[in-house]
Amino acid sequence: MRNLSIRMKITLWFTVILAVIASFTYVIVFSVNQQLIQKTIRDELIRTVEDNVDEVEYYKSIGRSDPQEVDYYMAYRDGYLEIDDDFLDKVNEVCTAIYNEDAVFLYGENPISRQTADMEFADSQIRHLTVNDTLYYVFDRKLQSEGLSGLWLRGVVSEHQGMAQMAAITRLLLLFLPLFVLVSVAGGYLFAGRMLKPIQKISESAARISTGGDLTKRIVLGEGRDELHRLADSFNEMFRRLEKSFERERQFTSDASHELRTPVSVIMAQCELSLGEERSTEEYVLALRTIQRQGRKMSRLINDMLDFTRLEMRAESYAREEVDMTELVRSVCFDMALIKEKGITLTCEADEGAVLYGNRQLLSRQLVNLINNAYRYGKEGGSVFVSLTRRGEHLELSVADDGIGIAEEEQDKIFRRFYQADNSHAGEGTGLGLSMVYEIARFHGSEVSVESELGKGSTFRIIF
């Protein structure tokens, strides 16, 4: 069974169930029909005897009867009994005989006359008698018409009278039930194949994708919303996420190798230069500071890249809770104002009661990145203004500076990873700050935008 296909397993189970149902059907039909046939036999016995009551008439003389209707005459008391010739016709093997009140057989047929000789008459009652292991039904009817007093009709029929009917029913059942099972099994096999065809397509598509390594392919089953179509949709979603994950992994590898190449090259060159010949203490100190500076840059870059990748690929690892944005903005601004980089003044305004459902760590990181970016590209003695405003069901967080600004053609590129619009500041950051801001905004279902003009400063705005 383990090596059989699902289609064959379904068909086999379907066959077994049908065979069991067919067997039960045969037993039930056979039992019910046997009971119905026995009832029919008894009803037919009564009907035949009752019909024969009208076939016996008494005449005082033969001349009174219609010659064309005379079938059989027999003397009885002071007259004659006229018995229609249909009296002896067996109707469904029912035999009928005429007896007098002393149980003397007068006319008709009775296959068990000896066994019923001592059986007393009982008007309009069916009785049972077993002869040679065969059950017989006996039905007596007293004749009460004029001149017929003292006469009895006794009808007899064997239970085997229904055997022919049962045999015919049995033959039909034995013919049609197996035929029904075979036809149903064949239909079930075809139906199972048709129903499982989408699974085969899913399997083949998955195998092609696995063999070819092309995650851009999808499983196409056509229109439908059943379980198999939902399964195909789940596979397609899985392939989409895998494709996206591998693409991010390739991008991460490419970016890491590109961004780490420069500091690694500087460190290697500085080491080779320092070890090439004897140097003074001041030169060794300078070399070590260069290596330290490049090492710190690599450390910051690696940490930022890992954080960025985690946010992209495992955003669900960041828990969400109710965050008091008013308190968060004021706290971050208070800490960042202590930096006093380039003599820049940081001011902050935050509306009371601003609450957001999100991740506190990421929201804090987002604001810190924006303020750091404002410091980095701000002018000497300039200012940075942070604002948190409630607007109905929305929160608006903005960070404005009066620094160098961003050219219009660069504004749609600044949120890309490692992109830096002003190369003169390239060594001060990792190029992931604004990309992280964008990803954190996306994580919270918000929008981030920038308004800037060269020489006049920039305003970054996030709508939650």
CSV table of C-alpha atoms in Angstrom, one decimal:
chain,number,residue,atom,x,y,z
A,1,MET,CA,0.0,0.0,0.0
A,2,ARG,CA,2.8,2.4,0.8
A,3,ASN,CA,4.2,2.2,-2.7
A,4,LEU,CA,0.9,2.8,-4.4
A,5,SER,CA,-0.1,6.2,-5.8
A,6,ILE,CA,-2.8,8.3,-4.0
A,7,ARG,CA,-5.1,7.6,-7.0
A,8,MET,CA,-4.8,3.9,-6.6
A,9,LYS,CA,-5.2,4.1,-2.8
A,10,ILE,CA,-8.4,6.1,-3.2
A,11,THR,CA,-9.7,3.7,-5.8
A,12,LEU,CA,-8.9,0.7,-3.6
A,13,TRP,CA,-10.6,2.2,-0.6
A,14,PHE,CA,-13.5,3.2,-2.8
A,15,THR,CA,-13.8,-0.4,-4.2
A,16,VAL,CA,-13.7,-1.9,-0.7
A,17,ILE,CA,-16.4,0.4,0.5
A,18,LEU,CA,-18.6,-0.2,-2.6
A,19,ALA,CA,-18.1,-4.0,-2.2
A,20,VAL,CA,-19.2,-3.8,1.5
A,21,ILE,CA,-22.2,-1.6,0.5
A,22,ALA,CA,-23.2,-3.9,-2.3
A,23,SER,CA,-23.0,-6.9,0.0
A,24,PHE,CA,-25.1,-5.3,2.7
A,25,THR,CA,-27.5,-4.2,-0.1
A,26,TYR,CA,-27.8,-7.8,-1.3
A,27,VAL,CA,-28.5,-9.1,2.2
A,28,ILE,CA,-31.0,-6.4,2.9
A,29,VAL,CA,-32.8,-6.7,-0.4
A,30,PHE,CA,-32.8,-10.5,-0.2
A,31,SER,CA,-34.2,-10.4,3.4
A,32,VAL,CA,-36.8,-7.7,2.6
A,33,ASN,CA,-37.9,-9.3,-0.6
A,34,GLN,CA,-38.2,-12.7,1.0
A,35,GLN,CA,-40.6,-11.2,3.6
A,36,LEU,CA,-42.5,-9.3,1.0
A,37,ILE,CA,-42.8,-12.4,-1.2
A,38,GLN,CA,-44.1,-14.5,1.7
A,39,LYS,CA,-46.6,-11.8,2.4
A,40,THR,CA,-47.5,-11.7,-1.3
A,41,ILE,CA,-48.0,-15.5,-1.2
A,42,ARG,CA,-50.4,-15.3,1.7
A,43,ASP,CA,-52.3,-12.4,0.1
A,44,GLU,CA,-52.5,-14.3,-3.2
A,45,LEU,CA,-53.8,-17.4,-1.3
A,46,ILE,CA,-56.6,-15.4,0.3
A,47,ARG,CA,-57.4,-13.7,-3.0
A,48,THR,CA,-57.5,-16.9,-5.0
A,49,VAL,CA,-59.8,-18.7,-2.5
A,50,GLU,CA,-62.1,-15.7,-2.2
A,51,ASP,CA,-62.4,-15.6,-6.0
A,52,ASN,CA,-63.2,-19.3,-6.1
A,53,VAL,CA,-66.0,-18.7,-3.7
A,54,ASP,CA,-67.9,-17.2,-6.6
A,55,GLU,CA,-67.0,-20.1,-8.9
A,56,VAL,CA,-69.3,-22.5,-7.0
A,57,GLU,CA,-73.1,-22.3,-7.3
A,58,TYR,CA,-76.0,-24.6,-6.4
A,59,TYR,CA,-78.9,-25.5,-8.7
A,60,LYS,CA,-81.8,-27.8,-7.9
A,61,SER,CA,-81.8,-29.0,-11.5
A,62,ILE,CA,-79.3,-28.7,-14.3
A,63,GLY,CA,-81.8,-27.1,-16.6
A,64,ARG,CA,-81.8,-23.8,-14.7
A,65,SER,CA,-78.3,-23.0,-15.6
A,66,ASP,CA,-77.0,-21.4,-18.8
A,67,PRO,CA,-75.6,-24.2,-21.0
A,68,GLN,CA,-72.9,-21.9,-22.4
A,69,GLU,CA,-71.5,-21.4,-18.9
A,70,VAL,CA,-71.7,-24.9,-17.6
A,71,ASP,CA,-68.3,-26.4,-16.9
A,72,TYR,CA,-68.6,-29.1,-14.3
A,73,TYR,CA,-71.6,-30.6,-12.4
A,74,MET,CA,-71.7,-32.8,-9.5
A,75,ALA,CA,-74.7,-34.0,-7.5
A,76,TYR,CA,-75.0,-32.5,-4.1
A,77,ARG,CA,-78.0,-33.2,-1.7
A,78,ASP,CA,-81.2,-32.5,-3.7
A,79,GLY,CA,-79.5,-30.7,-6.5
A,80,TYR,CA,-76.3,-30.0,-8.3
A,81,LEU,CA,-73.1,-28.0,-7.8
A,82,GLU,CA,-72.0,-26.0,-10.8
A,83,ILE,CA,-68.2,-25.4,-10.7
A,84,ASP,CA,-66.6,-23.1,-13.2
A,85,ASP,CA,-63.7,-24.6,-15.2
A,86,ASP,CA,-61.4,-21.8,-13.9
A,87,PHE,CA,-61.7,-23.3,-10.4
A,88,LEU,CA,-58.8,-25.7,-11.0
A,89,ASP,CA,-56.5,-23.1,-12.6
A,90,LYS,CA,-53.5,-22.6,-10.4
A,91,VAL,CA,-53.0,-18.9,-9.7
A,92,ASN,CA,-49.4,-18.5,-8.6
A,93,GLU,CA,-49.3,-22.2,-7.6
A,94,VAL,CA,-52.4,-21.8,-5.3
A,95,CYS,CA,-54.4,-25.0,-5.2
A,96,THR,CA,-58.1,-25.0,-4.1
A,97,ALA,CA,-60.3,-28.0,-3.1
A,98,ILE,CA,-64.0,-28.4,-2.0
A,99,TYR,CA,-64.8,-30.3,1.1
A,100,ASN,CA,-68.1,-31.1,2.9
A,101,GLU,CA,-68.5,-30.5,6.6
A,102,ASP,CA,-67.2,-34.0,7.4
A,103,ALA,CA,-63.9,-33.1,5.7
A,104,VAL,CA,-64.6,-35.4,2.8
A,105,PHE,CA,-62.8,-34.2,-0.4
A,106,LEU,CA,-65.3,-33.5,-3.2
A,107,TYR,CA,-63.5,-31.6,-5.9
A,108,GLY,CA,-60.3,-29.7,-6.8
A,109,GLU,CA,-56.6,-30.1,-5.9
A,110,ASN,CA,-54.8,-30.4,-2.6
A,111,PRO,CA,-51.1,-31.6,-2.8
A,112,ILE,CA,-51.1,-32.3,1.0
A,113,SER,CA,-54.6,-33.7,1.3
A,114,ARG,CA,-53.4,-36.6,3.6
A,115,GLN,CA,-51.6,-34.3,6.0
A,116,THR,CA,-54.6,-31.9,6.2
A,117,ALA,CA,-57.2,-34.7,6.6
A,118,ASP,CA,-57.3,-34.3,10.3
A,119,MET,CA,-57.0,-30.5,10.3
A,120,GLU,CA,-60.2,-28.8,11.4
A,121,PHE,CA,-61.7,-26.1,9.3
A,122,ALA,CA,-61.2,-22.5,10.5
A,123,ASP,CA,-63.0,-19.9,8.5
A,124,SER,CA,-60.9,-17.0,7.0
A,125,GLN,CA,-57.7,-17.9,8.9
A,126,ILE,CA,-54.3,-18.7,7.6
A,127,ARG,CA,-52.5,-21.6,9.2
A,128,HIS,CA,-49.1,-23.1,8.7
A,129,LEU,CA,-48.2,-26.7,8.1
A,130,THR,CA,-44.8,-28.2,7.5
A,131,VAL,CA,-44.6,-31.2,5.2
A,132,ASN,CA,-41.3,-32.8,4.3
A,133,ASP,CA,-39.4,-29.7,5.5
A,134,THR,CA,-41.6,-27.5,3.3
A,135,LEU,CA,-43.8,-24.9,4.8
A,136,TYR,CA,-47.4,-24.7,3.5
A,137,TYR,CA,-50.0,-22.0,4.1
A,138,VAL,CA,-53.6,-23.2,4.5
A,139,PHE,CA,-56.6,-21.0,4.2
A,140,ASP,CA,-60.2,-22.2,4.7
A,141,ARG,CA,-63.4,-20.4,3.6
A,142,LYS,CA,-66.9,-21.5,4.5
A,143,LEU,CA,-69.5,-21.3,1.7
A,144,GLN,CA,-72.7,-19.7,2.9
A,145,SER,CA,-74.7,-19.1,-0.3
A,146,GLU,CA,-78.1,-20.8,-0.8
A,147,GLY,CA,-77.7,-24.5,-1.1
A,148,LEU,CA,-74.0,-24.4,-0.3
A,149,SER,CA,-74.2,-24.8,3.5
A,150,GLY,CA,-71.9,-27.4,4.9
A,151,LEU,CA,-69.3,-26.8,2.1
A,152,TRP,CA,-65.7,-25.5,2.6
A,153,LEU,CA,-63.1,-24.3,0.3
A,154,ARG,CA,-59.5,-25.0,1.3
A,155,GLY,CA,-56.7,-23.3,-0.4
A,156,VAL,CA,-53.1,-24.5,-0.1
A,157,VAL,CA,-49.8,-22.9,-1.3
A,158,SER,CA,-46.2,-23.8,-0.7
A,159,GLU,CA,-43.6,-21.3,0.4
A,160,HIS,CA,-41.6,-22.4,-2.6
A,161,GLN,CA,-44.2,-20.6,-4.7
A,162,GLY,CA,-42.0,-17.5,-4.3
A,163,MET,CA,-38.7,-19.3,-5.0
A,164,ALA,CA,-39.0,-18.5,-8.7
A,165,GLN,CA,-39.4,-14.8,-7.9
A,166,MET,CA,-36.6,-14.9,-5.4
A,167,ALA,CA,-34.4,-16.7,-7.9
A,168,ALA,CA,-35.1,-14.0,-10.5
A,169,ILE,CA,-34.3,-11.2,-8.0
A,170,THR,CA,-31.2,-13.0,-6.9
A,171,ARG,CA,-30.0,-13.3,-10.5
A,172,LEU,CA,-30.6,-9.7,-11.1
A,173,LEU,CA,-28.8,-8.7,-7.9
A,174,LEU,CA,-25.8,-11.0,-8.7
A,175,LEU,CA,-25.6,-9.5,-12.2
A,176,PHE,CA,-26.2,-5.8,-11.6
A,177,LEU,CA,-24.5,-5.3,-8.2
A,178,PRO,CA,-21.1,-6.5,-9.4
A,179,LEU,CA,-21.6,-4.6,-12.6
A,180,PHE,CA,-22.6,-1.5,-10.6
A,181,VAL,CA,-19.4,-1.9,-8.5
A,182,LEU,CA,-17.2,-2.3,-11.6
A,183,VAL,CA,-18.7,0.8,-13.3
A,184,SER,CA,-18.5,2.8,-10.1
A,185,VAL,CA,-14.9,1.8,-9.5
A,186,ALA,CA,-14.0,2.7,-13.1
A,187,GLY,CA,-15.8,6.0,-12.7
A,188,GLY,CA,-14.1,6.6,-9.3
A,189,TYR,CA,-10.7,5.9,-10.8
A,190,LEU,CA,-11.3,8.4,-13.6
A,191,PHE,CA,-12.8,10.9,-11.2
A,192,ALA,CA,-9.9,10.5,-8.7
A,193,GLY,CA,-7.5,11.0,-11.6
A,194,ARG,CA,-9.2,14.2,-12.6
A,195,MET,CA,-9.4,15.5,-9.0
A,196,LEU,CA,-5.8,14.7,-8.4
A,197,LYS,CA,-4.6,16.2,-11.6
A,198,PRO,CA,-3.9,19.6,-10.0
A,199,ILE,CA,-1.8,17.8,-7.4
A,200,GLN,CA,0.2,16.2,-10.2
A,201,LYS,CA,0.6,19.6,-11.8
A,202,ILE,CA,1.8,21.0,-8.4
A,203,SER,CA,4.3,18.2,-8.0
A,204,GLU,CA,5.6,18.5,-11.6
A,205,SER,CA,5.9,22.3,-11.3
A,206,ALA,CA,7.6,22.1,-7.9
A,207,ALA,CA,10.0,19.5,-9.4
A,208,ARG,CA,10.8,21.7,-12.4
A,209,ILE,CA,11.4,24.7,-10.1
A,210,SER,CA,13.6,22.5,-7.8
A,211,THR,CA,15.6,21.1,-10.7
A,212,GLY,CA,15.9,24.3,-12.7
A,213,GLY,CA,16.3,26.5,-9.7
A,214,ASP,CA,14.1,29.1,-11.3
A,215,LEU,CA,12.0,30.6,-8.5
A,216,THR,CA,10.3,33.0,-10.9
A,217,LYS,CA,8.1,30.2,-12.2
A,218,ARG,CA,4.7,29.6,-10.7
A,219,ILE,CA,2.1,26.9,-10.4
A,220,VAL,CA,-0.9,27.6,-12.7
A,221,LEU,CA,-4.1,25.7,-12.2
A,222,GLY,CA,-6.6,28.2,-13.6
A,223,GLU,CA,-9.6,29.6,-11.9
A,224,GLY,CA,-10.9,28.0,-8.7
A,225,ARG,CA,-11.1,28.4,-4.9
A,226,ASP,CA,-11.0,24.8,-3.7
A,227,GLU,CA,-8.4,23.2,-1.4
A,228,LEU,CA,-6.0,22.4,-4.3
A,229,HIS,CA,-6.1,25.9,-5.7
A,230,ARG,CA,-5.4,27.3,-2.2
A,231,LEU,CA,-2.6,24.8,-1.9
A,232,ALA,CA,-1.2,26.0,-5.2
A,233,ASP,CA,-1.5,29.6,-4.1
A,234,SER,CA,0.4,28.7,-0.9
A,235,PHE,CA,3.2,27.2,-2.9
A,236,ASN,CA,3.3,30.2,-5.2
A,237,GLU,CA,3.5,32.5,-2.1
A,238,MET,CA,6.2,30.3,-0.7
A,239,PHE,CA,8.1,30.5,-4.0
A,240,ARG,CA,7.6,34.3,-4.1
A,241,ARG,CA,9.0,34.7,-0.6
A,242,LEU,CA,11.9,32.3,-1.4
A,243,GLU,CA,12.6,34.3,-4.5
A,244,LYS,CA,12.5,37.5,-2.5
A,245,SER,CA,14.7,36.0,0.2
A,246,PHE,CA,17.3,34.7,-2.2
A,247,GLU,CA,17.3,38.0,-4.1
A,248,ARG,CA,17.9,39.9,-0.8
A,249,GLU,CA,20.6,37.4,0.1
A,250,ARG,CA,22.3,38.0,-3.2
A,251,GLN,CA,21.9,41.7,-2.8
A,252,PHE,CA,23.3,41.5,0.8
A,253,THR,CA,26.3,39.5,-0.4
A,254,SER,CA,26.9,41.9,-3.3
A,255,ASP,CA,26.6,45.0,-1.1
A,256,ALA,CA,28.7,43.5,1.7
A,257,SER,CA,31.5,42.6,-0.6
A,258,HIS,CA,31.4,46.0,-2.3
A,259,GLU,CA,31.2,48.1,0.9
A,260,LEU,CA,33.7,46.1,2.8
A,261,ARG,CA,36.3,46.0,0.0
A,262,THR,CA,37.5,49.5,0.6
A,263,PRO,CA,38.1,49.4,4.4
A,264,VAL,CA,39.7,45.9,4.1
A,265,SER,CA,42.0,47.2,1.3
A,266,VAL,CA,43.0,50.2,3.4
A,267,ILE,CA,43.8,48.0,6.4
A,268,MET,CA,45.8,45.5,4.3
A,269,ALA,CA,47.7,48.4,2.6
A,270,GLN,CA,48.4,50.0,5.9
A,271,CYS,CA,49.7,46.8,7.4
A,272,GLU,CA,51.9,46.0,4.4
A,273,LEU,CA,53.3,49.6,4.4
A,274,SER,CA,54.0,49.5,8.2
A,275,LEU,CA,55.6,46.1,8.0
A,276,GLY,CA,57.6,46.8,4.8
A,277,GLU,CA,60.4,48.7,6.6
A,278,GLU,CA,61.3,50.1,10.0
A,279,ARG,CA,59.0,53.0,11.0
A,280,SER,CA,59.0,55.7,13.7
A,281,THR,CA,56.7,55.5,16.7
A,282,GLU,CA,54.6,58.3,15.3
A,283,GLU,CA,54.2,56.5,12.0
A,284,TYR,CA,53.2,53.3,13.7
A,285,VAL,CA,50.6,55.2,15.8
A,286,LEU,CA,49.2,56.8,12.7
A,287,ALA,CA,49.0,53.4,11.0
A,288,LEU,CA,47.2,51.9,14.0
A,289,ARG,CA,44.7,54.8,14.1
A,290,THR,CA,44.0,54.3,10.4
A,291,ILE,CA,43.4,50.6,11.0
A,292,GLN,CA,41.2,51.3,14.0
A,293,ARG,CA,39.2,53.9,12.1
A,294,GLN,CA,38.6,51.5,9.2
A,295,GLY,CA,37.8,48.6,11.6
A,296,ARG,CA,35.2,50.7,13.4
A,297,LYS,CA,33.7,51.6,10.0
A,298,MET,CA,33.5,47.9,9.1
A,299,SER,CA,32.0,47.1,12.5
A,300,ARG,CA,29.3,49.8,12.0
A,301,LEU,CA,28.7,48.7,8.5
A,302,ILE,CA,28.3,45.0,9.4
A,303,ASN,CA,26.0,45.8,12.3
A,304,ASP,CA,23.8,48.1,10.1
A,305,MET,CA,23.7,45.5,7.4
A,306,LEU,CA,22.6,42.7,9.8
A,307,ASP,CA,20.0,45.0,11.3
A,308,PHE,CA,18.7,46.0,7.9
A,309,THR,CA,18.6,42.3,6.7
A,310,ARG,CA,16.8,41.2,9.8
A,311,LEU,CA,14.2,43.9,9.3
A,312,GLU,CA,13.7,42.9,5.7
A,313,MET,CA,13.6,39.1,6.1
A,314,ARG,CA,12.5,38.6,9.7
A,315,ALA,CA,10.3,41.5,10.5
A,316,GLU,CA,8.0,39.2,12.6
A,317,SER,CA,10.8,39.0,15.2
A,318,TYR,CA,10.2,42.6,16.2
A,319,ALA,CA,7.3,42.6,18.8
A,320,ARG,CA,4.7,45.3,18.7
A,321,GLU,CA,3.2,47.2,21.6
A,322,GLU,CA,1.6,50.5,22.4
A,323,VAL,CA,4.3,53.2,22.2
A,324,ASP,CA,4.0,56.6,23.8
A,325,MET,CA,5.4,58.6,20.8
A,326,THR,CA,5.3,61.9,22.7
A,327,GLU,CA,7.7,60.5,25.4
A,328,LEU,CA,9.9,58.7,22.8
A,329,VAL,CA,10.4,61.7,20.6
A,330,ARG,CA,11.2,64.0,23.6
A,331,SER,CA,13.6,61.4,25.1
A,332,VAL,CA,15.5,60.9,21.8
A,333,CYS,CA,15.7,64.6,21.1
A,334,PHE,CA,17.0,65.3,24.6
A,335,ASP,CA,19.8,62.7,24.2
A,336,MET,CA,20.7,63.8,20.6
A,337,ALA,CA,20.8,67.5,21.6
A,338,LEU,CA,23.7,66.7,23.8
A,339,ILE,CA,25.9,65.9,20.8
A,340,LYS,CA,26.1,69.6,19.7
A,341,GLU,CA,27.9,68.5,16.5
A,342,LYS,CA,29.0,71.5,14.2
A,343,GLY,CA,27.4,73.8,16.7
A,344,ILE,CA,23.9,72.7,15.5
A,345,THR,CA,21.0,73.4,17.7
A,346,LEU,CA,18.3,70.7,18.1
A,347,THR,CA,14.8,71.7,19.1
A,348,CYS,CA,11.7,69.6,19.5
A,349,GLU,CA,7.9,69.9,19.7
A,350,ALA,CA,5.6,66.9,20.4
A,351,ASP,CA,1.9,66.9,20.9
A,352,GLU,CA,0.6,65.3,24.0
A,353,GLY,CA,-1.1,61.9,24.0
A,354,ALA,CA,0.4,60.6,20.8
A,355,VAL,CA,0.3,56.8,21.0
A,356,LEU,CA,1.3,54.3,18.2
A,357,TYR,CA,1.1,50.6,18.0
A,358,GLY,CA,4.6,49.5,16.9
A,359,ASN,CA,8.1,48.5,18.0
A,360,ARG,CA,9.7,51.0,20.3
A,361,GLN,CA,13.3,50.0,19.4
A,362,LEU,CA,12.7,50.5,15.7
A,363,LEU,CA,10.8,53.8,16.1
A,364,SER,CA,13.7,55.1,18.2
A,365,ARG,CA,16.2,53.9,15.6
A,366,GLN,CA,14.3,55.6,12.9
A,367,LEU,CA,14.3,59.0,14.6
A,368,VAL,CA,18.0,58.7,15.6
A,369,ASN,CA,18.9,58.0,11.9
A,370,LEU,CA,17.0,61.0,10.7
A,371,ILE,CA,18.6,63.3,13.3
A,372,ASN,CA,22.1,61.8,12.6
A,373,ASN,CA,21.5,62.5,8.9
A,374,ALA,CA,20.5,66.1,9.7
A,375,TYR,CA,23.7,66.6,11.7
A,376,ARG,CA,25.8,65.0,9.0
A,377,TYR,CA,24.5,67.2,6.2
A,378,GLY,CA,23.7,70.3,8.3
A,379,LYS,CA,25.7,73.5,8.2
A,380,GLU,CA,27.9,74.9,10.9
A,381,GLY,CA,25.9,76.7,13.6
A,382,GLY,CA,22.7,75.5,11.9
A,383,SER,CA,19.5,74.1,13.4
A,384,VAL,CA,17.5,70.9,13.4
A,385,PHE,CA,13.8,70.9,14.2
A,386,VAL,CA,11.9,67.8,15.2
A,387,SER,CA,8.1,67.9,15.3
A,388,LEU,CA,5.4,65.3,16.2
A,389,THR,CA,1.9,66.4,15.4
A,390,ARG,CA,-1.5,64.6,15.8
A,391,ARG,CA,-3.7,65.0,12.8
A,392,GLY,CA,-7.0,63.1,13.5
A,393,GLU,CA,-6.2,59.4,13.3
A,394,HIS,CA,-2.7,60.1,11.9
A,395,LEU,CA,0.6,61.0,13.5
A,396,GLU,CA,3.1,63.1,11.5
A,397,LEU,CA,6.8,63.0,12.5
A,398,SER,CA,9.1,65.4,10.7
A,399,VAL,CA,12.8,66.2,11.0
A,400,ALA,CA,13.8,69.5,9.3
A,401,ASP,CA,17.3,71.0,8.9
A,402,ASP,CA,18.8,74.0,7.1
A,403,GLY,CA,21.8,72.1,5.7
A,404,ILE,CA,23.1,71.6,2.2
A,405,GLY,CA,19.9,70.1,0.8
A,406,ILE,CA,19.3,67.4,-1.8
A,407,ALA,CA,19.1,67.9,-5.5
A,408,GLU,CA,15.7,67.1,-7.0
A,409,GLU,CA,17.1,64.4,-9.2
A,410,GLU,CA,18.6,62.7,-6.2
A,411,GLN,CA,15.6,62.7,-4.0
A,412,ASP,CA,14.1,59.4,-5.3
A,413,LYS,CA,17.4,57.6,-4.8
A,414,ILE,CA,18.4,58.5,-1.2
A,415,PHE,CA,16.4,55.6,0.3
A,416,ARG,CA,18.4,53.1,-1.6
A,417,ARG,CA,21.0,51.0,0.3
A,418,PHE,CA,24.5,52.5,0.4
A,419,TYR,CA,23.4,55.5,-1.7
A,420,GLN,CA,24.9,58.8,-0.6
A,421,ALA,CA,24.0,61.9,-2.6
A,422,ASP,CA,27.0,64.0,-1.3
A,423,ASN,CA,30.2,62.1,-1.8
A,424,SER,CA,32.1,64.6,0.4
A,425,HIS,CA,30.4,63.0,3.4
A,426,ALA,CA,30.7,59.4,2.2
A,427,GLY,CA,33.2,58.4,4.8
A,428,GLU,CA,31.0,59.5,7.7
A,429,GLY,CA,28.2,57.0,7.4
A,430,THR,CA,27.4,53.5,6.1
A,431,GLY,CA,24.8,54.6,3.5
A,432,LEU,CA,22.1,52.5,5.3
A,433,GLY,CA,20.6,55.1,7.6
A,434,LEU,CA,17.9,56.4,5.3
A,435,SER,CA,17.3,52.9,3.9
A,436,MET,CA,16.6,51.7,7.5
A,437,VAL,CA,14.3,54.7,8.0
A,438,TYR,CA,12.3,53.6,4.9
A,439,GLU,CA,12.1,49.9,6.0
A,440,ILE,CA,11.0,50.9,9.5
A,441,ALA,CA,8.3,53.1,8.0
A,442,ARG,CA,7.2,50.2,5.8
A,443,PHE,CA,7.2,47.8,8.8
A,444,HIS,CA,4.7,50.2,10.5
A,445,GLY,CA,2.6,50.6,7.4
A,446,SER,CA,3.5,54.3,7.2
A,447,GLU,CA,4.8,56.6,4.5
A,448,VAL,CA,8.1,58.5,4.4
A,449,SER,CA,8.8,61.5,2.1
A,450,VAL,CA,11.3,64.2,1.6
A,451,GLU,CA,11.1,67.8,0.7
A,452,SER,CA,14.5,69.5,-0.1
A,453,GLU,CA,16.1,72.3,-2.0
A,454,LEU,CA,19.9,72.7,-2.5
A,455,GLY,CA,21.5,75.1,-0.1
A,456,LYS,CA,18.3,75.6,1.9
A,457,GLY,CA,17.9,72.3,3.8
A,458,SER,CA,15.7,69.2,3.9
A,459,THR,CA,12.5,68.0,5.7
A,460,PHE,CA,11.9,64.3,6.1
A,461,ARG,CA,8.2,63.5,7.0
A,462,ILE,CA,6.7,60.3,8.1
A,463,ILE,CA,2.9,59.8,8.3
A,464,PHE,CA,1.8,57.0,10.7
